[in-house]
Tab-separated table of C-alpha atoms in Angstrom:
chain	number	residue	atom	x	y	z
A	1	MET	CA	90.160	96.217	100.235
A	2	THR	CA	86.626	95.236	99.510
A	3	ALA	CA	85.412	92.067	101.448
A	4	ARG	CA	84.196	89.342	99.422
A	5	THR	CA	80.638	89.765	99.561
A	6	VAL	CA	81.972	93.553	97.937
A	7	ARG	CA	84.177	91.692	95.335
A	8	THR	CA	81.199	89.333	94.381
A	9	ALA	CA	79.106	92.134	93.726
A	10	LEU	CA	81.695	94.005	91.195
A	11	VAL	CA	82.506	90.619	89.324
A	12	GLY	CA	80.264	90.044	86.233
A	13	ALA	CA	81.200	88.993	82.737
A	14	VAL	CA	84.586	89.250	80.886
A	15	VAL	CA	85.343	91.530	77.483
A	16	ALA	CA	86.224	90.937	74.575
A	17	ALA	CA	89.949	89.911	74.522
A	18	LEU	CA	92.420	92.579	74.178
A	19	ALA	CA	95.972	92.241	72.496
A	20	THR	CA	98.635	91.165	74.493
A	21	THR	CA	102.316	92.385	75.096
A	22	ALA	CA	104.975	91.240	77.367
A	23	LEU	CA	107.616	94.013	79.004
A	24	SER	CA	111.362	92.511	78.364
A	25	THR	CA	112.635	90.804	81.766
A	26	ALA	CA	115.410	92.387	84.105
A	27	ALA	CA	116.929	89.075	84.508
A	28	SER	CA	116.181	85.603	82.498
A	29	ALA	CA	115.741	83.719	85.832
A	30	ASP	CA	114.829	79.868	86.332
A	31	THR	CA	112.200	79.762	88.753
A	32	GLY	CA	110.393	77.951	91.114
A	33	ARG	CA	110.853	73.767	91.342
A	34	GLY	CA	109.780	73.366	87.497
A	35	GLY	CA	113.425	75.021	86.624
A	36	GLY	CA	112.202	76.674	83.768
A	37	SER	CA	111.637	80.790	82.960
A	38	HIS	CA	109.123	82.941	84.091
A	39	SER	CA	107.191	81.670	80.560
A	40	ALA	CA	104.589	80.063	82.391
A	41	THR	CA	103.855	83.019	84.460
A	42	GLN	CA	103.484	85.144	81.536
A	43	ALA	CA	101.892	82.293	79.883
A	44	VAL	CA	98.967	82.566	83.008
A	45	MET	CA	98.856	86.143	82.389
A	46	GLU	CA	98.055	86.525	78.998
A	47	ALA	CA	95.832	83.814	79.250
A	48	GLU	CA	93.910	86.590	81.447
A	49	VAL	CA	93.807	89.126	79.361
A	50	ARG	CA	92.311	86.788	76.504
A	51	ALA	CA	89.681	86.402	79.445
A	52	GLY	CA	88.836	90.160	79.560
A	53	VAL	CA	91.670	91.769	81.979
A	54	PRO	CA	92.144	95.087	80.201
A	55	GLY	CA	96.284	94.773	81.916
A	56	ILE	CA	98.109	92.710	84.592
A	57	LEU	CA	101.677	93.636	85.999
A	58	GLY	CA	103.911	91.464	87.622
A	59	GLN	CA	107.053	91.387	89.270
A	60	VAL	CA	109.199	88.207	90.453
A	61	GLN	CA	112.947	88.314	92.507
A	62	ASP	CA	114.608	85.360	93.399
A	63	LYS	CA	117.942	84.331	93.598
A	64	ASN	CA	118.692	85.304	90.057
A	65	GLY	CA	117.488	88.849	90.246
A	66	THR	CA	114.136	90.450	89.025
A	67	TRP	CA	111.529	90.066	86.266
A	68	ASN	CA	108.807	92.256	84.864
A	69	GLY	CA	106.292	91.182	83.227
A	70	SER	CA	103.242	92.655	81.639
A	71	ALA	CA	100.086	91.589	79.461
A	72	GLY	CA	97.288	94.141	78.055
A	73	VAL	CA	97.488	97.362	78.543
A	74	ALA	CA	97.448	100.125	80.983
A	75	ASP	CA	95.334	102.482	79.362
A	76	LEU	CA	92.010	101.780	77.363
A	77	ARG	CA	92.114	104.144	75.672
A	78	THR	CA	95.970	105.143	74.566
A	79	HIS	CA	96.485	101.581	74.832
A	80	ARG	CA	99.778	102.510	76.197
A	81	GLN	CA	101.806	99.713	78.053
A	82	ARG	CA	101.563	98.527	81.455
A	83	LEU	CA	104.966	99.552	83.541
A	84	PRO	CA	107.273	98.399	86.194
A	85	GLN	CA	107.377	101.556	88.155
A	86	ASP	CA	103.076	102.037	87.615
A	87	ARG	CA	101.563	103.082	91.005
A	88	PHE	CA	98.216	101.079	92.229
A	89	ARG	CA	95.673	100.522	94.649
A	90	ILE	CA	97.127	97.442	96.571
A	91	GLY	CA	94.143	96.951	98.525
A	92	SER	CA	93.893	94.649	101.694
A	93	ILE	CA	97.426	94.304	101.485
A	94	SER	CA	97.643	97.555	103.413
A	95	LYS	CA	96.487	95.047	106.770
A	96	ALA	CA	100.510	93.571	106.820
A	97	PHE	CA	101.670	97.180	107.502
A	98	VAL	CA	99.306	97.835	110.043
A	99	SER	CA	99.901	94.611	111.963
A	100	THR	CA	103.662	95.421	111.445
A	101	VAL	CA	103.032	98.403	113.094
A	102	LEU	CA	101.406	97.364	115.730
A	103	LEU	CA	103.395	94.896	115.995
A	104	GLN	CA	106.438	96.901	116.589
A	105	LEU	CA	104.422	99.075	119.278
A	106	GLU	CA	104.216	95.867	121.450
A	107	ALA	CA	107.791	95.312	120.941
A	108	GLU	CA	108.425	98.865	122.542
A	109	GLY	CA	106.019	97.730	125.734
A	110	ARG	CA	103.381	100.296	124.564
A	111	LEU	CA	100.386	97.749	124.071
A	112	GLY	CA	99.786	94.537	124.408
A	113	LEU	CA	98.526	91.949	122.151
A	114	ASP	CA	95.945	90.614	124.091
A	115	ASP	CA	94.805	93.963	125.297
A	116	LYS	CA	90.723	94.728	125.191
A	117	VAL	CA	89.668	97.328	122.567
A	118	GLU	CA	88.059	98.750	125.415
A	119	ARG	CA	90.926	99.574	126.960
A	120	TRP	CA	92.224	101.850	123.554
A	121	LEU	CA	88.655	102.472	122.687
A	122	PRO	CA	86.365	102.820	125.238
A	123	GLY	CA	82.698	102.909	123.847
A	124	VAL	CA	83.672	102.416	120.625
A	125	VAL	CA	83.018	98.496	119.859
A	126	HIS	CA	79.275	98.428	121.349
A	127	GLY	CA	76.029	97.566	120.224
A	128	ASN	CA	73.885	95.212	118.959
A	129	GLY	CA	75.972	92.388	121.132
A	130	HIS	CA	79.144	93.994	120.168
A	131	ASP	CA	81.488	94.482	123.586
A	132	GLY	CA	85.079	95.648	123.381
A	133	SER	CA	85.892	94.080	126.417
A	134	ARG	CA	85.793	91.370	125.533
A	135	ILE	CA	87.818	91.078	122.271
A	136	THR	CA	92.054	91.321	121.874
A	137	ILE	CA	93.746	93.305	119.624
A	138	ARG	CA	95.211	89.895	118.085
A	139	SER	CA	91.601	88.811	117.890
A	140	LEU	CA	91.083	91.610	115.521
A	141	LEU	CA	94.520	91.469	114.016
A	142	ASN	CA	93.853	87.844	113.015
A	143	HIS	CA	90.138	87.869	112.179
A	144	THR	CA	88.474	86.350	115.308
A	145	SER	CA	87.011	88.835	116.624
A	146	GLY	CA	83.710	88.443	115.317
A	147	VAL	CA	83.298	91.968	114.369
A	148	PHE	CA	80.649	92.606	111.665
A	149	ASN	CA	82.193	93.587	108.219
A	150	TYR	CA	81.109	96.890	107.547
A	151	THR	CA	81.741	96.882	103.743
A	152	ASP	CA	78.479	93.862	104.316
A	153	ASP	CA	76.256	96.930	105.666
A	154	PRO	CA	73.825	97.375	102.777
A	155	GLY	CA	73.986	100.999	102.400
A	156	ILE	CA	78.016	101.510	102.383
A	157	LYS	CA	77.938	98.218	100.074
A	158	GLU	CA	75.166	100.399	98.011
A	159	GLN	CA	77.382	103.181	97.918
A	160	LEU	CA	80.333	101.354	96.586
A	161	THR	CA	78.641	99.596	93.829
A	162	THR	CA	75.642	101.442	92.325
A	163	GLY	CA	76.215	104.322	94.145
A	164	PHE	CA	79.954	104.916	93.304
A	165	PRO	CA	79.805	107.351	90.820
A	166	GLU	CA	77.648	109.607	93.151
A	167	HIS	CA	79.956	109.011	96.455
A	168	ARG	CA	83.459	108.129	94.849
A	169	PHE	CA	84.462	111.391	96.207
A	170	ASP	CA	82.887	111.013	99.495
A	171	THR	CA	85.147	110.945	102.799
A	172	TYR	CA	84.645	108.425	105.665
A	173	THR	CA	86.054	108.922	108.736
A	174	PRO	CA	87.136	105.661	110.654
A	175	ARG	CA	84.745	106.455	113.434
A	176	GLN	CA	81.839	106.056	110.719
A	177	LEU	CA	82.868	102.683	109.331
A	178	VAL	CA	83.105	101.519	112.935
A	179	ALA	CA	79.774	102.714	113.808
A	180	ALA	CA	78.172	101.684	110.393
A	181	ALA	CA	79.198	97.855	111.762
A	182	MET	CA	77.785	98.510	115.041
A	183	GLN	CA	74.465	98.401	113.531
A	184	HIS	CA	74.376	94.518	112.769
A	185	LYS	CA	75.008	91.775	115.095
A	186	PRO	CA	78.760	90.170	115.972
A	187	ASP	CA	79.166	87.315	113.050
A	188	PHE	CA	79.878	85.010	115.976
A	189	ARG	CA	81.047	85.376	119.994
A	190	PRO	CA	85.106	86.613	120.430
A	191	GLY	CA	87.049	83.609	119.570
A	192	GLN	CA	84.615	81.250	118.432
A	193	GLY	CA	85.175	81.388	115.013
A	194	TRP	CA	86.566	83.438	112.327
A	195	HIS	CA	85.365	85.815	109.373
A	196	TYR	CA	87.541	88.475	107.672
A	197	SER	CA	86.599	91.953	108.844
A	198	ASN	CA	87.931	95.423	107.274
A	199	THR	CA	85.775	96.443	110.704
A	200	ASN	CA	89.195	94.679	111.950
A	201	TYR	CA	91.691	96.765	110.637
A	202	VAL	CA	90.491	100.149	111.029
A	203	LEU	CA	89.927	99.475	114.449
A	204	ALA	CA	93.784	98.606	114.665
A	205	GLY	CA	94.613	101.994	113.185
A	206	MET	CA	92.672	103.582	115.600
A	207	ILE	CA	94.947	101.658	117.989
A	208	VAL	CA	97.877	102.821	116.485
A	209	GLU	CA	96.474	106.333	117.245
A	210	LYS	CA	95.683	106.020	120.711
A	211	ALA	CA	99.003	104.081	121.451
A	212	SER	CA	101.377	106.137	119.565
A	213	GLY	CA	100.140	109.699	119.453
A	214	HIS	CA	99.896	109.855	115.874
A	215	SER	CA	97.902	108.545	113.124
A	216	TYR	CA	98.557	105.317	111.595
A	217	ALA	CA	99.612	107.330	108.604
A	218	SER	CA	102.317	108.680	109.790
A	219	GLU	CA	103.624	105.715	111.627
A	220	THR	CA	103.287	103.394	108.976
A	221	GLN	CA	105.506	106.190	107.019
A	222	LYS	CA	108.139	106.525	109.483
A	223	ARG	CA	108.613	102.923	110.412
A	224	ILE	CA	108.207	100.834	107.468
A	225	ILE	CA	107.811	103.041	104.508
A	226	ASP	CA	111.083	105.832	105.147
A	227	LYS	CA	112.885	102.986	107.074
A	228	LEU	CA	112.806	100.674	103.572
A	229	GLY	CA	113.194	103.412	101.074
A	230	LEU	CA	109.475	102.321	99.625
A	231	ARG	CA	109.549	105.598	97.157
A	232	ALA	CA	106.229	104.794	95.800
A	233	THR	CA	104.300	103.964	98.188
A	234	THR	CA	101.992	106.807	99.749
A	235	LEU	CA	98.843	106.830	101.756
A	236	PRO	CA	96.492	109.501	100.572
A	237	GLY	CA	94.391	109.713	103.089
A	238	THR	CA	91.178	111.276	101.227
A	239	SER	CA	93.118	112.520	97.808
A	240	SER	CA	91.669	111.168	95.200
A	241	ARG	CA	94.536	111.222	92.949
A	242	VAL	CA	97.147	108.005	92.495
A	243	PRO	CA	100.442	110.229	92.221
A	244	SER	CA	102.162	109.040	88.591
A	245	PRO	CA	103.685	107.015	86.605
A	246	HIS	CA	100.112	104.948	87.079
A	247	GLY	CA	98.013	103.120	84.850
A	248	ARG	CA	94.032	103.442	84.541
A	249	ALA	CA	91.520	101.664	86.853
A	250	TYR	CA	88.500	99.930	85.339
A	251	SER	CA	85.355	98.418	86.974
A	252	LYS	CA	82.198	97.486	85.627
A	253	LEU	CA	80.601	98.001	89.046
A	254	GLN	CA	77.903	95.833	89.815
A	255	SER	CA	76.719	94.845	86.335
A	256	THR	CA	77.357	91.444	85.123
A	257	ALA	CA	76.110	92.159	81.921
A	258	PRO	CA	78.770	91.285	79.028
A	259	ASP	CA	78.466	94.910	76.982
A	260	ALA	CA	77.826	96.679	80.199
A	261	ARG	CA	79.768	99.720	80.737
A	262	ILE	CA	83.696	99.887	81.660
A	263	HIS	CA	84.020	103.005	84.112
A	264	ASP	CA	87.034	104.751	84.656
A	265	VAL	CA	87.326	104.499	88.691
A	266	THR	CA	91.308	105.710	89.511
A	267	GLU	CA	90.062	109.054	91.034
A	268	LEU	CA	88.576	108.212	94.332
A	269	ASN	CA	88.469	109.153	97.777
A	270	PRO	CA	90.184	105.764	99.384
A	271	SER	CA	89.072	106.531	103.217
A	272	TRP	CA	86.621	104.062	103.031
A	273	GLY	CA	89.248	101.421	103.266
A	274	GLY	CA	91.493	103.791	105.515
A	275	ALA	CA	93.812	101.234	107.487
A	276	ALA	CA	92.244	98.146	106.086
A	277	GLY	CA	93.219	99.049	102.370
A	278	GLU	CA	94.055	102.762	101.385
A	279	ILE	CA	97.403	102.362	100.368
A	280	ILE	CA	99.445	102.555	96.994
A	281	SER	CA	102.143	101.314	95.867
A	282	THR	CA	104.190	99.376	92.803
A	283	THR	CA	105.396	95.561	92.510
A	284	GLY	CA	108.803	96.572	93.018
A	285	ASP	CA	107.788	98.163	96.592
A	286	LEU	CA	105.542	94.928	97.651
A	287	ASN	CA	108.233	92.823	97.152
A	288	ARG	CA	111.156	94.727	98.912
A	289	PHE	CA	108.572	95.141	101.730
A	290	TYR	CA	107.570	91.512	101.597
A	291	ARG	CA	111.300	90.435	101.474
A	292	ALA	CA	111.920	92.215	104.705
A	293	LEU	CA	109.342	91.600	106.350
A	294	LEU	CA	109.553	87.614	106.427
A	295	ARG	CA	113.041	87.901	106.698
A	296	GLY	CA	112.410	89.394	110.074
A	297	GLU	CA	114.234	93.069	108.919
A	298	LEU	CA	111.207	94.906	110.878
A	299	LEU	CA	110.646	93.129	114.109
A	300	PRO	CA	111.835	91.420	116.927
A	301	GLU	CA	112.197	87.312	117.054
A	302	ARG	CA	109.093	87.049	119.598
A	303	GLN	CA	106.761	89.540	117.586
A	304	GLN	CA	107.623	87.760	114.208
A	305	LYS	CA	106.524	84.704	115.944
A	306	GLU	CA	103.229	86.210	116.730
A	307	LEU	CA	103.160	87.757	112.920
A	308	LEU	CA	102.966	84.073	111.942
A	309	THR	CA	101.407	82.000	114.467
A	310	THR	CA	98.112	81.160	111.988
A	311	VAL	CA	94.770	80.063	112.788
A	312	PRO	CA	92.224	78.452	110.550
A	313	MET	CA	90.092	80.566	108.035
A	314	GLY	CA	87.170	78.771	108.900
A	315	ASP	CA	86.108	76.050	106.666
A	316	ALA	CA	88.680	75.790	103.972
A	317	PRO	CA	90.822	72.884	104.891
A	318	GLY	CA	94.678	73.613	105.559
A	319	SER	CA	94.173	77.712	105.069
A	320	ARG	CA	95.841	79.478	107.493
A	321	TYR	CA	95.633	83.482	109.209
A	322	GLY	CA	98.480	84.718	110.714
A	323	LEU	CA	98.644	88.546	111.448
A	324	GLY	CA	97.579	89.915	108.580
A	325	VAL	CA	99.450	87.441	106.395
A	326	SER	CA	98.085	84.569	105.492
A	327	ALA	CA	99.743	80.978	104.934
A	328	ALA	CA	99.247	78.808	101.724
A	329	THR	CA	100.948	75.088	100.904
A	330	LEU	CA	101.411	74.965	97.323
A	331	SER	CA	101.152	71.767	95.054
A	332	CYS	CA	104.646	70.994	94.800
A	333	GLY	CA	104.733	71.149	98.951
A	334	GLU	CA	106.168	74.997	99.095
A	335	THR	CA	104.629	77.103	101.674
A	336	ILE	CA	104.453	80.465	101.057
A	337	TRP	CA	103.027	84.506	102.859
A	338	LEU	CA	100.382	86.098	101.369
A	339	HIS	CA	97.630	88.491	101.004
A	340	THR	CA	95.777	89.972	98.017
A	341	GLY	CA	93.774	92.809	97.907
A	342	GLY	CA	90.606	94.632	95.951
A	343	ILE	CA	89.766	98.243	95.329
A	344	HIS	CA	87.369	99.296	92.769
A	345	GLY	CA	89.332	98.815	89.601
A	346	SER	CA	92.189	97.204	91.179
A	347	SER	CA	92.961	93.267	92.073
A	348	SER	CA	96.947	92.776	93.913
A	349	LEU	CA	99.189	90.299	95.038
A	350	ALA	CA	101.949	90.131	97.374
A	351	ALA	CA	103.614	86.860	98.383
A	352	SER	CA	107.082	85.690	99.599
A	353	THR	CA	108.717	82.388	100.865
A	354	ALA	CA	109.140	81.736	104.596
A	355	ASP	CA	112.655	82.718	103.647
A	356	GLY	CA	112.194	85.935	101.711
A	357	ARG	CA	114.188	84.844	99.129
A	358	HIS	CA	111.843	84.535	96.523
A	359	THR	CA	108.939	87.475	96.212
A	360	VAL	CA	106.058	87.776	93.526
A	361	ALA	CA	103.441	90.734	93.057
A	362	PHE	CA	100.803	91.299	90.780
A	363	ASN	CA	98.077	93.501	89.671
A	364	TYR	CA	94.997	93.832	87.462
A	365	ASN	CA	93.437	97.266	86.380
A	366	GLY	CA	90.020	95.592	86.368
A	367	ASP	CA	88.056	93.750	88.661
A	368	TRP	CA	85.114	92.585	87.080
A	369	THR	CA	86.569	89.150	86.720
A	370	ALA	CA	87.660	86.432	88.905
A	371	ALA	CA	91.738	87.153	89.457
A	372	ASN	CA	93.759	83.668	88.719
A	373	PHE	CA	96.506	84.422	91.482
A	374	GLY	CA	96.349	80.927	92.374
A	375	GLY	CA	97.369	79.850	88.716
A	376	LEU	CA	99.966	82.423	89.234
A	377	LEU	CA	101.299	81.156	92.406
A	378	GLU	CA	101.564	77.905	91.001
A	379	THR	CA	103.620	78.198	87.664
A	380	GLU	CA	105.915	81.182	89.552
A	381	TYR	CA	106.560	78.735	92.622
A	382	CYS	CA	106.698	75.567	91.601
A	383	GLY	CA	107.092	75.805	87.774
A	384	THR	CA	103.628	74.055	86.562
A	385	GLN	CA	101.190	75.645	84.304
A	386	PRO	CA	97.588	74.789	85.432
A	387	ALA	CA	95.023	73.708	82.656
A	388	GLY	CA	92.614	77.089	81.614
A	389	THR	CA	92.666	79.948	84.318
A	390	ALA	CA	90.872	78.609	87.183
A	391	THR	CA	92.295	79.130	90.006
A	392	ALA	CA	93.464	76.924	92.780
A	393	GLY	CA	91.261	75.418	94.966
A	394	GLY	CA	91.168	74.647	98.237
A	395	ALA	CA	93.491	76.277	101.066
A	396	LEU	CA	94.938	78.697	98.590
A	397	ALA	CA	91.757	79.593	97.124
A	398	ALA	CA	90.390	80.646	100.541
A	399	ALA	CA	94.136	82.811	100.674
A	400	THR	CA	93.808	84.275	97.418
A	401	ALA	CA	90.453	85.315	98.166
A	402	LEU	CA	90.576	87.928	100.750
A	403	ARG	CA	89.937	91.234	99.831
């Protein structure tokens, strides 16, 4: 769930090429408008590994069934393959879970999207120009609040990058994270711009607790995870472990040197992400969640419309952000709903067509190369394999850059 600035600090040169492997498919299936097999998607994954990613895991669910693919390795020491049941940290894909819980609470009449943050969290959003009495819950969820992003705070950024080895097991409370953001000026007046801010979703999690009387984690567990039977999805809180089975997660932290040390960052205290990005899941669970979400199985009609009502994402032409999900139109004209997520050693993507019938989920277990999510989406939904491994431009690039 790291913001783009933290993501930039984690990007460096690539490692030597690794051997690639592929899992067998559960169904052979034509894909996208190209009408071909998933071989083009597999080829993009293998190219990413040749470019330096330790390993990539992917799953597609469409009218023909389920396809599982992988390239590279789950563990640089043992060289075992990545497996469909492997768990990983999903980062900011967590935001769709939190947004859904808040929309459910609105449907129950327990809060309103246009309620001011000050009503629910008096005195919390205050200082250096921040004013919770002018910021709505809606503006938190679509990133139009102007609230400063705490992962851009120099002190926190240092602890997440160069200071990670010393701080990886530190516990951060939501109040501490918001307080760090309040030390800086807002990015703009509420409603007068768009800027991705993890602080927005930490605040959203705090509002869930105030409105429901229970933690955002317990509400997410009850309302989404248990309801959909997402048995491999967990909210770890302050626990540093990833439930088995799982591979390893790797990072070079801030180094850009080609021969920089690769750190095993699998174990960490994810409380610094909290409601903005702490969740652990699998490709299968993410596909099930996105399918249910886009089919309207989690929200009443009015709240579903709110979820998918978008605002422009800054200066990126055609880019759109709803409430915890973004929209992009691919080269073949297919519109998809998606979110990406990044946390130490893990970069993930979940996406779906508007009808929920074609979903995809991918995970990289290294964070020092720019994930080619645009290329994976184009090949999977449009059946075309873009040249090289550069991500698609424009709106798609903006949508797949969110962490």
